[in-house]
Amino acid sequence: MNLKDIILDILFPRFCLGCGKEGGYICPSCSLYVSEALLICPVCFKESFSGETHPSCREKYGLDGLVSIWQYDGIIKEAIKNAEAGGAYDILRELTQKSFKIIATDPSRRFDDFLSFLSSGETLVSFVPMRKIKESKRGFNQSEVIAKELAKIIGRSCVSSLQKIKHTEDQASLKKEARLQNVKNCFSPIKNEIKNEPGSHEPGSSKKDIKNLKNVVLVDDVFTTGATMRECCRVLKQNGVQKVWAFSLAHPSN
Ligand SMILES: [Zn+2]
Ligand SMILES: [Zn+2]
């Protein structure tokens, strides 16, 4: 732990959401009860060993794969909901770090495809945008917090590539079919405004046009029906991005 983390820990101690023990939001003994999810294809939701989209499920502007770490229930669900409600976005950072530990140490090597995508020199991290009004009420965008932490871990830039241009109904209140319709055409690319994060390893200019993005890891907190991620991916790919993998902390079990 660095000094800043030690000080923050003293000022704002973290308590386990499962048992109340001090030290972190999910203590080591409670994390034994957290279920990792099988990787699934982001189109048909059936199992896919590495999370890569099945060849038969591929679409022209569709996602190339999905990595979603946990089942969206129990402590994980509580942690994400807590972050949403209380603005404790360091919960999201802790979960992102934990998820990456799983990715990096999984003995089955199921994350190899995702890791090689991450290690490609052309890959940057981006996130599902949130409408400004909602963002300012809550103070932060969860998917951006996770994306920034992920970018930091892998030493890449986190870029804002999309903006939300249309009001949508809360996806949670809609049935699966209605969700795709709800998010249709509600995102547009950000052009000429993309800033690199300080500390990035990218040489050269600090601005990056979406047209120059090649590979994107698109981040959201939960992958539910995938409607939002798929729509974001369509806009990215129609604007020149070649490969998009989705990353989320959790998805509901089928
Ligand atoms: Zn605990
Ligand atoms: Zn499939």
Coordinates of N, CA and C and ligand atoms in Angstrom, one line a residue:
M1 N 0.8 -1.2 0.0 CA 0.0 0.0 0.0 C 0.9 1.3 0.0
N2 N 0.5 2.3 -0.8 CA 1.3 3.5 -0.7 C 0.7 4.4 0.4
L3 N 1.4 5.5 0.6 CA 1.1 6.4 1.7 C -0.3 6.9 1.6
K4 N -0.7 7.3 0.4 CA -2.0 7.9 0.2 C -3.1 6.8 0.6
D5 N -2.9 5.6 0.2 CA -3.9 4.6 0.6 C -3.9 4.3 2.1
I6 N -2.8 4.4 2.7 CA -2.7 4.2 4.2 C -3.5 5.3 4.9
I7 N -3.3 6.5 4.4 CA -4.0 7.7 5.0 C -5.5 7.5 4.8
L8 N -5.8 7.2 3.6 CA -7.3 7.1 3.3 C -7.9 6.0 4.1
D9 N -7.1 4.9 4.3 CA -7.6 3.8 5.1 C -7.9 4.2 6.5
I10 N -7.1 5.1 7.1 CA -7.3 5.5 8.4 C -8.5 6.5 8.5
L11 N -8.5 7.4 7.5 CA -9.6 8.3 7.6 C -11.0 7.7 7.2
F12 N -10.9 6.8 6.2 CA -12.2 6.2 5.7 C -12.0 4.7 5.7
P13 N -12.1 4.1 6.9 CA -11.9 2.6 7.0 C -13.0 1.9 6.1
R14 N -12.6 0.8 5.5 CA -13.6 0.0 4.8 C -14.0 -1.1 5.6
F15 N -15.3 -1.4 5.5 CA -15.9 -2.6 6.2 C -16.5 -3.6 5.2
C16 N -16.2 -4.8 5.5 CA -16.7 -5.9 4.6 C -18.2 -5.8 4.5
L17 N -18.8 -5.9 3.3 CA -20.2 -5.8 3.1 C -20.9 -7.1 3.5
G18 N -20.1 -8.2 3.6 CA -20.7 -9.4 4.0 C -20.7 -9.6 5.5
C19 N -19.6 -9.4 6.2 CA -19.5 -9.7 7.7 C -19.2 -8.5 8.5
G20 N -18.9 -7.3 7.9 CA -18.6 -6.1 8.7 C -17.2 -6.0 9.2
K21 N -16.4 -7.0 8.9 CA -15.0 -6.9 9.3 C -14.2 -5.7 8.6
E22 N -13.3 -5.1 9.4 CA -12.6 -3.9 8.8 C -11.5 -4.3 7.9
G23 N -11.3 -3.5 6.9 CA -10.1 -3.8 6.0 C -10.4 -3.7 4.5
G24 N -11.6 -4.1 4.1 CA -11.9 -4.0 2.6 C -13.4 -4.2 2.5
Y25 N -13.9 -4.0 1.3 CA -15.3 -4.2 1.1 C -15.8 -5.6 1.0
I26 N -14.8 -6.4 0.5 CA -15.1 -7.9 0.6 C -13.9 -8.6 1.2
C27 N -14.0 -9.1 2.4 CA -12.9 -9.6 3.1 C -12.5 -11.0 2.5
P28 N -11.3 -11.5 2.8 CA -10.9 -12.8 2.2 C -11.9 -13.9 2.5
S29 N -12.4 -14.0 3.7 CA -13.3 -15.2 4.0 C -14.6 -15.0 3.3
C30 N -15.2 -13.8 3.1 CA -16.4 -13.6 2.4 C -16.2 -13.8 0.9
S31 N -15.0 -13.5 0.4 CA -14.8 -13.7 -1.0 C -14.8 -15.1 -1.4
L32 N -14.7 -16.0 -0.5 CA -14.9 -17.5 -0.8 C -16.3 -17.8 -1.2
Y33 N -17.3 -16.9 -0.8 CA -18.7 -17.2 -1.1 C -19.1 -16.4 -2.4
V34 N -18.2 -15.7 -3.0 CA -18.6 -15.0 -4.2 C -18.4 -15.9 -5.4
S35 N -19.5 -16.0 -6.2 CA -19.3 -16.9 -7.4 C -18.8 -16.2 -8.6
E36 N -17.7 -16.7 -9.1 CA -17.3 -16.3 -10.4 C -18.2 -16.9 -11.5
A37 N -18.4 -16.1 -12.6 CA -19.4 -16.6 -13.6 C -18.6 -17.3 -14.7
L38 N -19.3 -18.1 -15.4 CA -18.7 -18.7 -16.6 C -18.7 -17.6 -17.7
L39 N -17.8 -17.6 -18.6 CA -17.8 -16.6 -19.6 C -18.8 -17.0 -20.6
I40 N -19.5 -15.9 -21.1 CA -20.6 -16.2 -22.1 C -20.4 -15.3 -23.4
C41 N -21.0 -15.8 -24.4 CA -21.0 -15.1 -25.7 C -21.9 -13.9 -25.5
P42 N -21.5 -12.7 -25.9 CA -22.3 -11.5 -25.7 C -23.6 -11.4 -26.5
V43 N -23.7 -12.3 -27.5 CA -24.8 -12.3 -28.4 C -25.9 -13.3 -28.0
C44 N -25.5 -14.5 -27.8 CA -26.5 -15.6 -27.5 C -26.6 -15.9 -26.0
F45 N -25.6 -15.4 -25.3 CA -25.5 -15.6 -23.8 C -25.2 -17.1 -23.4
K46 N -24.9 -17.9 -24.4 CA -24.5 -19.3 -24.1 C -23.0 -19.3 -23.7
E47 N -22.6 -20.4 -23.1 CA -21.2 -20.4 -22.6 C -20.2 -20.3 -23.8
S48 N -19.1 -19.5 -23.6 CA -18.0 -19.4 -24.5 C -16.8 -19.5 -23.7
F49 N -15.9 -20.4 -23.9 CA -14.8 -20.7 -23.0 C -14.0 -19.4 -22.7
S50 N -13.7 -18.7 -23.7 CA -12.8 -17.5 -23.5 C -13.6 -16.2 -23.5
G51 N -14.9 -16.3 -23.7 CA -15.7 -15.1 -23.8 C -15.8 -14.5 -25.2
E52 N -15.1 -15.2 -26.1 CA -15.2 -14.7 -27.5 C -16.5 -14.9 -28.1
T53 N -17.0 -14.0 -28.9 CA -18.3 -14.2 -29.6 C -18.2 -15.4 -30.5
H54 N -19.2 -16.3 -30.4 CA -19.2 -17.5 -31.3 C -19.1 -17.1 -32.7
P55 N -18.4 -17.9 -33.5 CA -18.3 -17.5 -35.0 C -19.7 -17.3 -35.6
S56 N -20.6 -18.2 -35.2 CA -22.0 -18.1 -35.8 C -22.8 -16.9 -35.3
C57 N -22.3 -16.3 -34.2 CA -23.0 -15.2 -33.6 C -22.5 -13.8 -34.0
R58 N -21.4 -13.9 -34.8 CA -20.8 -12.6 -35.2 C -21.7 -11.7 -36.0
E59 N -21.6 -10.4 -35.7 CA -22.4 -9.4 -36.5 C -21.4 -8.4 -37.0
K60 N -21.7 -7.7 -38.1 CA -20.7 -6.8 -38.7 C -20.3 -5.7 -37.7
Y61 N -21.2 -5.1 -37.0 CA -20.8 -4.1 -36.0 C -21.0 -4.6 -34.6
G62 N -20.9 -5.9 -34.4 CA -21.1 -6.5 -33.1 C -19.9 -6.6 -32.2
L63 N -20.1 -7.0 -31.0 CA -19.0 -7.2 -30.0 C -18.2 -8.4 -30.4
D64 N -16.9 -8.3 -30.2 CA -16.0 -9.4 -30.5 C -15.9 -10.4 -29.3
G65 N -16.2 -9.9 -28.1 CA -16.2 -10.8 -27.0 C -16.6 -10.1 -25.7
L66 N -16.8 -10.9 -24.7 CA -17.3 -10.3 -23.4 C -16.5 -11.0 -22.2
V67 N -16.0 -10.2 -21.3 CA -15.5 -10.7 -20.1 C -16.2 -10.1 -19.0
S68 N -16.9 -11.0 -18.2 CA -17.7 -10.5 -17.1 C -17.4 -11.5 -16.0
I69 N -16.9 -10.9 -14.8 CA -16.2 -11.8 -13.9 C -17.2 -12.5 -12.9
W70 N -18.1 -11.8 -12.3 CA -18.9 -12.5 -11.3 C -20.4 -12.6 -11.7
Q71 N -21.1 -13.5 -10.9 CA -22.5 -13.5 -11.1 C -23.0 -12.3 -10.3
Y72 N -24.1 -11.7 -10.9 CA -24.6 -10.5 -10.3 C -25.6 -10.9 -9.2
D73 N -25.0 -11.3 -8.0 CA -25.9 -11.6 -6.9 C -25.0 -11.5 -5.6
G74 N -25.7 -11.7 -4.5 CA -24.9 -11.7 -3.2 C -24.2 -10.4 -2.9
I75 N -22.9 -10.6 -2.4 CA -22.1 -9.4 -2.0 C -21.8 -8.5 -3.2
I76 N -21.6 -9.2 -4.4 CA -21.2 -8.4 -5.6 C -22.3 -7.4 -6.0
K77 N -23.5 -8.0 -6.0 CA -24.7 -7.1 -6.3 C -24.8 -6.0 -5.3
E78 N -24.6 -6.4 -4.0 CA -24.7 -5.4 -3.0 C -23.7 -4.3 -3.1
A79 N -22.5 -4.7 -3.4 CA -21.3 -3.8 -3.6 C -21.6 -2.8 -4.7
I80 N -22.1 -3.3 -5.9 CA -22.3 -2.5 -7.0 C -23.5 -1.5 -6.7
K81 N -24.5 -2.0 -6.1 CA -25.7 -1.2 -5.8 C -25.3 -0.1 -4.7
N82 N -24.4 -0.5 -3.8 CA -23.9 0.4 -2.8 C -23.2 1.6 -3.5
A83 N -22.3 1.2 -4.4 CA -21.5 2.3 -5.1 C -22.5 3.2 -5.9
E84 N -23.5 2.7 -6.5 CA -24.5 3.4 -7.2 C -25.2 4.4 -6.3
A85 N -25.6 3.9 -5.1 CA -26.5 4.7 -4.3 C -25.6 5.7 -3.4
G86 N -24.5 5.2 -2.9 CA -23.8 6.1 -2.0 C -22.6 6.8 -2.5
G87 N -22.3 6.6 -3.8 CA -21.2 7.3 -4.3 C -19.8 6.9 -3.8
A88 N -19.8 5.7 -3.2 CA -18.5 5.2 -2.7 C -17.8 4.5 -3.8
Y89 N -17.2 5.3 -4.7 CA -16.7 4.7 -5.9 C -15.4 3.9 -5.7
D90 N -14.8 4.0 -4.4 CA -13.6 3.1 -4.2 C -14.0 1.6 -4.1
I91 N -15.3 1.4 -3.9 CA -15.8 0.0 -4.0 C -15.5 -0.6 -5.4
L92 N -15.9 0.3 -6.4 CA -15.7 -0.1 -7.7 C -14.2 -0.4 -8.1
R93 N -13.4 0.5 -7.5 CA -11.9 0.3 -7.7 C -11.4 -1.0 -7.1
E94 N -11.9 -1.3 -5.9 CA -11.5 -2.5 -5.2 C -12.0 -3.7 -6.1
L95 N -13.2 -3.7 -6.6 CA -13.7 -4.8 -7.4 C -13.0 -5.0 -8.7
T96 N -12.6 -3.8 -9.3 CA -11.8 -3.9 -10.5 C -10.5 -4.6 -10.3
Q97 N -9.8 -4.2 -9.2 CA -8.5 -4.8 -8.8 C -8.7 -6.3 -8.6
K98 N -9.7 -6.6 -7.8 CA -10.0 -8.1 -7.6 C -10.2 -8.8 -8.9
S99 N -11.0 -8.2 -9.7 CA -11.3 -8.9 -11.0 C -10.1 -9.1 -11.8
F100 N -9.2 -8.1 -11.8 CA -8.0 -8.3 -12.6 C -7.1 -9.3 -12.0
K101 N -7.1 -9.5 -10.7 CA -6.3 -10.5 -10.1 C -6.8 -11.9 -10.6
I102 N -8.1 -12.0 -10.7 CA -8.7 -13.3 -11.2 C -8.2 -13.5 -12.6
I103 N -8.3 -12.5 -13.4 CA -8.0 -12.6 -14.8 C -6.5 -13.0 -15.0
A104 N -5.7 -12.4 -14.2 CA -4.2 -12.6 -14.3 C -3.8 -14.0 -13.8
T105 N -4.5 -14.5 -12.8 CA -4.0 -15.8 -12.2 C -4.9 -17.0 -12.4
D106 N -6.0 -16.9 -13.2 CA -6.8 -18.0 -13.5 C -6.1 -19.2 -14.1
P107 N -6.1 -20.4 -13.4 CA -5.3 -21.5 -13.9 C -5.9 -22.1 -15.2
S108 N -7.1 -21.9 -15.5 CA -7.7 -22.5 -16.7 C -7.3 -21.8 -18.0
R109 N -6.7 -20.7 -17.9 CA -6.3 -19.9 -19.0 C -7.4 -19.4 -19.9
R110 N -8.6 -19.3 -19.3 CA -9.8 -18.9 -20.1 C -9.7 -17.4 -20.5
F111 N -8.8 -16.6 -19.8 CA -8.8 -15.2 -20.1 C -7.6 -14.9 -21.1
D112 N -7.0 -15.9 -21.7 CA -5.9 -15.7 -22.6 C -6.3 -14.8 -23.8
D113 N -7.4 -15.0 -24.4 CA -7.8 -14.2 -25.5 C -8.0 -12.8 -25.2
F114 N -8.6 -12.6 -24.0 CA -8.9 -11.2 -23.5 C -7.5 -10.5 -23.2
L115 N -6.6 -11.3 -22.5 CA -5.3 -10.7 -22.2 C -4.5 -10.4 -23.4
S116 N -4.6 -11.2 -24.5 CA -3.8 -10.8 -25.6 C -4.4 -9.6 -26.3
F117 N -5.8 -9.5 -26.2 CA -6.4 -8.3 -26.8 C -5.9 -7.0 -26.0
L118 N -5.9 -7.2 -24.7 CA -5.4 -6.1 -23.8 C -4.0 -5.7 -24.1
S119 N -3.1 -6.7 -24.4 CA -1.7 -6.4 -24.6 C -1.4 -5.9 -26.0
S120 N -2.3 -5.9 -26.9 CA -2.1 -5.4 -28.2 C -1.8 -3.9 -28.1
G121 N -0.8 -3.4 -28.8 CA -0.4 -2.0 -28.7 C -1.5 -1.1 -29.2
E122 N -2.5 -1.6 -29.9 CA -3.6 -0.7 -30.4 C -4.8 -0.6 -29.5
T123 N -4.7 -1.2 -28.3 CA -5.9 -1.3 -27.5 C -6.0 -0.2 -26.5
L124 N -7.1 0.5 -26.4 CA -7.4 1.5 -25.4 C -8.7 1.2 -24.6
V125 N -8.9 1.8 -23.5 CA -10.0 1.5 -22.7 C -11.0 2.6 -22.8
S126 N -12.3 2.3 -23.0 CA -13.3 3.3 -23.0 C -14.5 2.8 -22.2
F127 N -15.6 3.6 -22.1 CA -16.7 3.2 -21.2 C -18.0 3.7 -21.8
V128 N -19.1 3.1 -21.2 CA -20.5 3.5 -21.6 C -20.7 4.8 -20.9
P129 N -21.1 5.8 -21.7 CA -21.3 7.1 -21.2 C -22.6 7.2 -20.4
M130 N -22.7 8.2 -19.6 CA -24.0 8.5 -18.9 C -24.4 9.9 -19.2
R131 N -25.7 10.1 -19.2 CA -26.2 11.4 -19.6 C -25.8 12.4 -18.5
K132 N -25.4 13.6 -18.9 CA -24.8 14.6 -18.0 C -25.7 14.8 -16.8
I133 N -27.0 14.9 -16.9 CA -27.8 15.3 -15.8 C -27.7 14.2 -14.7
K134 N -27.8 13.0 -15.1 CA -27.7 11.9 -14.2 C -26.3 11.8 -13.5
E135 N -25.3 12.1 -14.3 CA -23.9 12.0 -13.8 C -23.7 13.1 -12.7
S136 N -24.3 14.3 -13.0 CA -24.0 15.3 -12.0 C -24.8 15.1 -10.7
K137 N -25.9 14.4 -10.8 CA -26.7 14.1 -9.6 C -26.0 13.1 -8.7
R138 N -25.4 12.1 -9.4 CA -24.7 11.1 -8.7 C -23.2 11.5 -8.4
G139 N -22.7 12.4 -9.3 CA -21.3 12.8 -9.1 C -20.3 12.1 -9.8
F140 N -20.6 10.9 -10.3 CA -19.6 10.2 -11.1 C -20.3 9.1 -12.0
N141 N -19.6 8.6 -13.0 CA -20.1 7.6 -13.8 C -19.4 6.3 -13.5
Q142 N -20.2 5.3 -13.0 CA -19.6 4.1 -12.5 C -18.7 3.4 -13.6
S143 N -19.2 3.3 -14.8 CA -18.4 2.6 -15.8 C -17.1 3.3 -16.1
E144 N -17.1 4.7 -15.9 CA -15.9 5.4 -16.1 C -14.9 5.1 -15.0
V145 N -15.4 5.0 -13.8 CA -14.5 4.7 -12.6 C -13.8 3.4 -12.8
I146 N -14.6 2.4 -13.3 CA -14.0 1.0 -13.5 C -13.0 1.1 -14.7
A147 N -13.4 1.8 -15.7 CA -12.6 1.9 -16.9 C -11.2 2.5 -16.6
K148 N -11.3 3.6 -15.8 CA -10.0 4.3 -15.4 C -9.1 3.4 -14.6
E149 N -9.7 2.6 -13.7 CA -8.9 1.7 -12.8 C -8.3 0.6 -13.7
L150 N -9.1 0.0 -14.6 CA -8.6 -1.0 -15.5 C -7.5 -0.5 -16.4
A151 N -7.6 0.8 -16.9 CA -6.6 1.4 -17.7 C -5.3 1.5 -16.9
K152 N -5.5 1.9 -15.6 CA -4.3 2.1 -14.8 C -3.6 0.8 -14.6
I153 N -4.3 -0.3 -14.3 CA -3.7 -1.6 -14.1 C -3.0 -2.1 -15.3
I154 N -3.5 -1.9 -16.5 CA -2.8 -2.4 -17.7 C -1.9 -1.4 -18.4
G155 N -1.8 -0.2 -17.8 CA -0.9 0.8 -18.3 C -1.4 1.4 -19.7
R156 N -2.7 1.6 -19.8 CA -3.2 2.1 -21.1 C -4.0 3.4 -20.8
S157 N -4.4 4.1 -21.9 CA -5.2 5.3 -21.7 C -6.6 4.9 -21.6
C158 N -7.3 5.7 -20.8 CA -8.8 5.6 -20.8 C -9.3 6.8 -21.5
V159 N -10.1 6.6 -22.6 CA -10.6 7.7 -23.4 C -12.2 7.7 -23.4
S160 N -12.7 8.9 -23.4 CA -14.2 9.1 -23.6 C -14.4 9.0 -25.1
S161 N -15.1 8.0 -25.6 CA -15.2 7.9 -27.0 C -16.7 8.2 -27.5
L162 N -17.6 8.1 -26.5 CA -19.0 8.3 -26.9 C -19.7 9.2 -25.9
Q163 N -20.8 9.9 -26.4 CA -21.6 10.7 -25.6 C -23.1 10.3 -25.7
K164 N -23.8 10.5 -24.7 CA -25.2 10.1 -24.8 C -26.0 11.4 -25.2
I165 N -26.8 11.2 -26.3 CA -27.4 12.4 -26.9 C -28.9 12.3 -26.7
K166 N -29.4 11.3 -26.2 CA -30.9 11.2 -26.1 C -31.3 10.6 -24.7
H167 N -32.4 11.1 -24.2 CA -32.8 10.6 -22.9 C -33.4 9.2 -23.1
T168 N -33.1 8.3 -22.2 CA -33.6 6.9 -22.3 C -34.3 6.6 -21.0
E169 N -35.3 5.6 -21.1 CA -35.9 5.1 -19.9 C -34.9 4.3 -19.1
D170 N -35.1 4.1 -17.8 CA -34.2 3.2 -17.1 C -34.3 1.8 -17.6
Q171 N -33.2 1.2 -18.1 CA -33.2 -0.1 -18.7 C -33.8 -1.1 -17.8
A172 N -33.6 -1.0 -16.5 CA -34.1 -2.0 -15.5 C -35.6 -2.1 -15.5
S173 N -36.3 -1.0 -16.0 CA -37.8 -1.1 -16.0 C -38.3 -1.7 -17.2
L174 N -37.5 -2.1 -18.2 CA -38.0 -2.5 -19.5 C -37.7 -4.0 -19.7
K175 N -38.5 -4.6 -20.6 CA -38.3 -6.0 -21.0 C -37.2 -6.0 -22.0
K176 N -36.6 -7.2 -22.2 CA -35.5 -7.4 -23.0 C -35.6 -6.8 -24.4
E177 N -36.8 -7.0 -25.1 CA -36.9 -6.5 -26.5 C -37.0 -5.0 -26.5
A178 N -37.6 -4.4 -25.4 CA -37.8 -3.0 -25.4 C -36.5 -2.3 -25.1
R179 N -35.5 -3.0 -24.5 CA -34.3 -2.3 -24.1 C -33.4 -1.9 -25.3
L180 N -33.4 -2.8 -26.4 CA -32.6 -2.4 -27.6 C -33.2 -1.2 -28.2
Q181 N -34.5 -1.2 -28.3 CA -35.2 0.0 -28.9 C -35.0 1.2 -28.1
N182 N -34.9 1.1 -26.8 CA -34.7 2.2 -25.9 C -33.4 2.9 -26.1
V183 N -32.4 2.1 -26.4 CA -31.0 2.7 -26.5 C -30.6 3.0 -27.9
K184 N -31.5 2.7 -28.9 CA -31.2 2.9 -30.3 C -30.9 4.3 -30.6
N185 N -29.8 4.6 -31.3 CA -29.4 5.9 -31.7 C -29.3 6.9 -30.5
C186 N -29.0 6.5 -29.3 CA -28.9 7.4 -28.3 C -27.4 7.8 -27.9
F187 N -26.5 7.2 -28.7 CA -25.0 7.5 -28.5 C -24.5 8.1 -29.7
S188 N -23.5 9.0 -29.6 CA -22.8 9.5 -30.8 C -21.3 9.6 -30.4
P189 N -20.5 9.5 -31.4 CA -19.1 9.5 -31.2 C -18.6 10.9 -30.8
I190 N -17.6 11.0 -29.9 CA -17.0 12.2 -29.6 C -15.8 12.4 -30.6
K191 N -15.8 13.5 -31.3 CA -14.8 13.6 -32.3 C -13.8 14.8 -31.9
N192 N -12.6 14.5 -32.0 CA -11.5 15.5 -31.8 C -11.5 16.0 -30.3
E193 N -12.1 15.3 -29.4 CA -12.1 15.8 -28.1 C -11.5 14.8 -27.1
I194 N -11.0 13.7 -27.7 CA -10.6 12.7 -26.8 C -9.2 13.0 -26.1
K195 N -9.2 13.0 -24.8 CA -8.0 13.3 -24.1 C -7.4 12.1 -23.6
N196 N -6.1 12.0 -23.7 CA -5.4 10.9 -23.0 C -5.2 11.2 -21.5
E197 N -5.3 10.2 -20.7 CA -5.1 10.4 -19.3 C -3.6 10.6 -19.0
P198 N -3.3 11.5 -18.0 CA -1.9 11.7 -17.7 C -1.3 10.3 -17.2
G199 N -0.1 10.2 -17.5 CA 0.6 8.9 -17.1 C 0.4 7.8 -18.1
S200 N -0.3 8.1 -19.2 CA -0.4 7.1 -20.3 C 0.9 6.9 -21.0
H201 N 1.0 5.7 -21.6 CA 2.3 5.4 -22.3 C 2.2 5.8 -23.7
E202 N 1.1 6.4 -24.1 CA 0.9 6.8 -25.5 C 1.8 8.0 -25.9
P203 N 2.7 7.8 -26.8 CA 3.5 9.0 -27.2 C 2.7 9.9 -28.1
G204 N 3.2 11.1 -28.3 CA 2.6 12.0 -29.2 C 1.5 12.9 -28.6
S205 N 0.5 13.2 -29.4 CA -0.5 14.2 -29.0 C -1.4 13.7 -27.9
S206 N -2.0 14.7 -27.2 CA -2.9 14.3 -26.1 C -4.3 14.1 -26.6
K207 N -4.6 14.4 -27.9 CA -5.9 14.2 -28.4 C -6.0 13.0 -29.3
K208 N -7.1 12.3 -29.3 CA -7.2 11.2 -30.2 C -8.6 11.2 -30.8
D209 N -8.7 11.2 -32.1 CA -10.0 11.2 -32.7 C -10.5 9.8 -32.7
I210 N -11.8 9.6 -32.6 CA -12.3 8.3 -32.5 C -12.0 7.5 -33.8
K211 N -11.8 8.2 -34.9 CA -11.4 7.5 -36.1 C -10.1 6.8 -36.0
N212 N -9.2 7.3 -35.1 CA -7.9 6.7 -34.9 C -7.9 5.5 -33.9
L213 N -9.1 5.2 -33.3 CA -9.1 4.1 -32.3 C -9.2 2.8 -33.1
K214 N -8.4 1.9 -32.7 CA -8.5 0.6 -33.4 C -9.1 -0.5 -32.6
N215 N -8.6 -0.7 -31.4 CA -9.2 -1.7 -30.5 C -9.7 -1.1 -29.2
V216 N -10.9 -1.4 -28.8 CA -11.4 -0.8 -27.6 C -11.9 -1.8 -26.7
V217 N -11.6 -1.7 -25.4 CA -12.2 -2.4 -24.3 C -13.3 -1.5 -23.8
L218 N -14.5 -1.9 -24.0 CA -15.7 -1.1 -23.6 C -16.2 -1.6 -22.2
V219 N -16.2 -0.6 -21.3 CA -16.5 -1.0 -19.9 C -17.9 -0.6 -19.4
D220 N -18.5 -1.5 -18.7 CA -19.8 -1.1 -18.0 C -19.7 -1.9 -16.7
D221 N -20.6 -1.4 -15.7 CA -20.5 -2.2 -14.4 C -21.2 -3.5 -14.5
V222 N -22.4 -3.6 -15.1 CA -23.1 -4.8 -15.2 C -23.5 -5.1 -16.6
F223 N -23.4 -6.3 -17.1 CA -23.8 -6.6 -18.5 C -25.1 -7.4 -18.3
T224 N -26.3 -6.7 -18.5 CA -27.6 -7.3 -18.2 C -28.1 -8.0 -19.5
T225 N -28.8 -7.2 -20.4 CA -29.2 -7.8 -21.6 C -28.2 -7.5 -22.7
G226 N -27.2 -6.6 -22.4 CA -26.2 -6.3 -23.3 C -26.6 -5.2 -24.4
A227 N -27.9 -4.8 -24.3 CA -28.4 -3.8 -25.3 C -27.6 -2.5 -25.3
T228 N -27.2 -2.0 -24.2 CA -26.4 -0.7 -24.2 C -25.0 -0.9 -24.8
M229 N -24.3 -2.0 -24.3 CA -23.0 -2.3 -24.8 C -23.0 -2.5 -26.3
R230 N -24.0 -3.3 -26.8 CA -24.1 -3.6 -28.2 C -24.3 -2.3 -29.0
E231 N -25.1 -1.4 -28.5 CA -25.4 -0.2 -29.2 C -24.2 0.7 -29.3
C232 N -23.5 0.8 -28.1 CA -22.2 1.5 -28.1 C -21.2 0.9 -29.1
C233 N -21.1 -0.4 -29.1 CA -20.2 -1.0 -30.0 C -20.5 -0.7 -31.5
R234 N -21.8 -0.7 -31.8 CA -22.2 -0.4 -33.2 C -21.7 1.0 -33.6
V235 N -21.9 1.9 -32.7 CA -21.5 3.3 -33.0 C -20.0 3.4 -33.2
L236 N -19.2 2.7 -32.3 CA -17.8 2.7 -32.4 C -17.3 2.1 -33.7
K237 N -17.9 1.0 -34.0 CA -17.4 0.3 -35.2 C -17.9 1.0 -36.5
Q238 N -19.0 1.6 -36.5 CA -19.4 2.4 -37.7 C -18.6 3.6 -37.8
N239 N -17.8 4.0 -36.8 CA -16.9 5.1 -36.9 C -15.5 4.7 -36.9
G240 N -15.2 3.5 -37.4 CA -13.9 3.1 -37.7 C -13.2 2.2 -36.7
V241 N -13.7 1.9 -35.5 CA -13.1 1.0 -34.6 C -13.2 -0.4 -35.1
Q242 N -12.1 -1.2 -35.0 CA -12.1 -2.5 -35.6 C -12.5 -3.6 -34.7
K243 N -12.0 -3.6 -33.5 CA -12.4 -4.7 -32.6 C -12.8 -4.1 -31.2
V244 N -13.9 -4.7 -30.7 CA -14.4 -4.2 -29.4 C -14.7 -5.4 -28.5
W245 N -14.0 -5.5 -27.4 CA -14.4 -6.5 -26.3 C -15.1 -5.7 -25.2
A246 N -16.1 -6.3 -24.7 CA -16.8 -5.7 -23.5 C -16.3 -6.3 -22.2
F247 N -16.2 -5.4 -21.2 CA -15.7 -5.8 -19.9 C -16.7 -5.3 -18.9
S248 N -17.2 -6.2 -18.1 CA -18.1 -5.8 -17.0 C -17.7 -6.6 -15.7
L249 N -18.0 -6.0 -14.6 CA -17.7 -6.7 -13.3 C -18.6 -8.0 -13.2
A250 N -19.9 -7.8 -13.6 CA -20.8 -8.9 -13.3 C -21.9 -9.0 -14.4
H251 N -22.5 -10.2 -14.4 CA -23.7 -10.4 -15.3 C -24.7 -11.3 -14.5
P252 N -26.0 -11.1 -14.7 CA -26.9 -12.0 -14.0 C -26.9 -13.4 -14.5
S253 N -27.0 -14.4 -13.6 CA -26.9 -15.8 -14.1 C -28.2 -16.1 -14.8
N254 N -28.1 -16.9 -15.8 CA -29.3 -17.2 -16.6 C -30.2 -18.3 -15.9
Ligands
ZN1 ZN -16.4 -10.5 5.3
ZN2 ZN -23.1 -17.0 -29.3

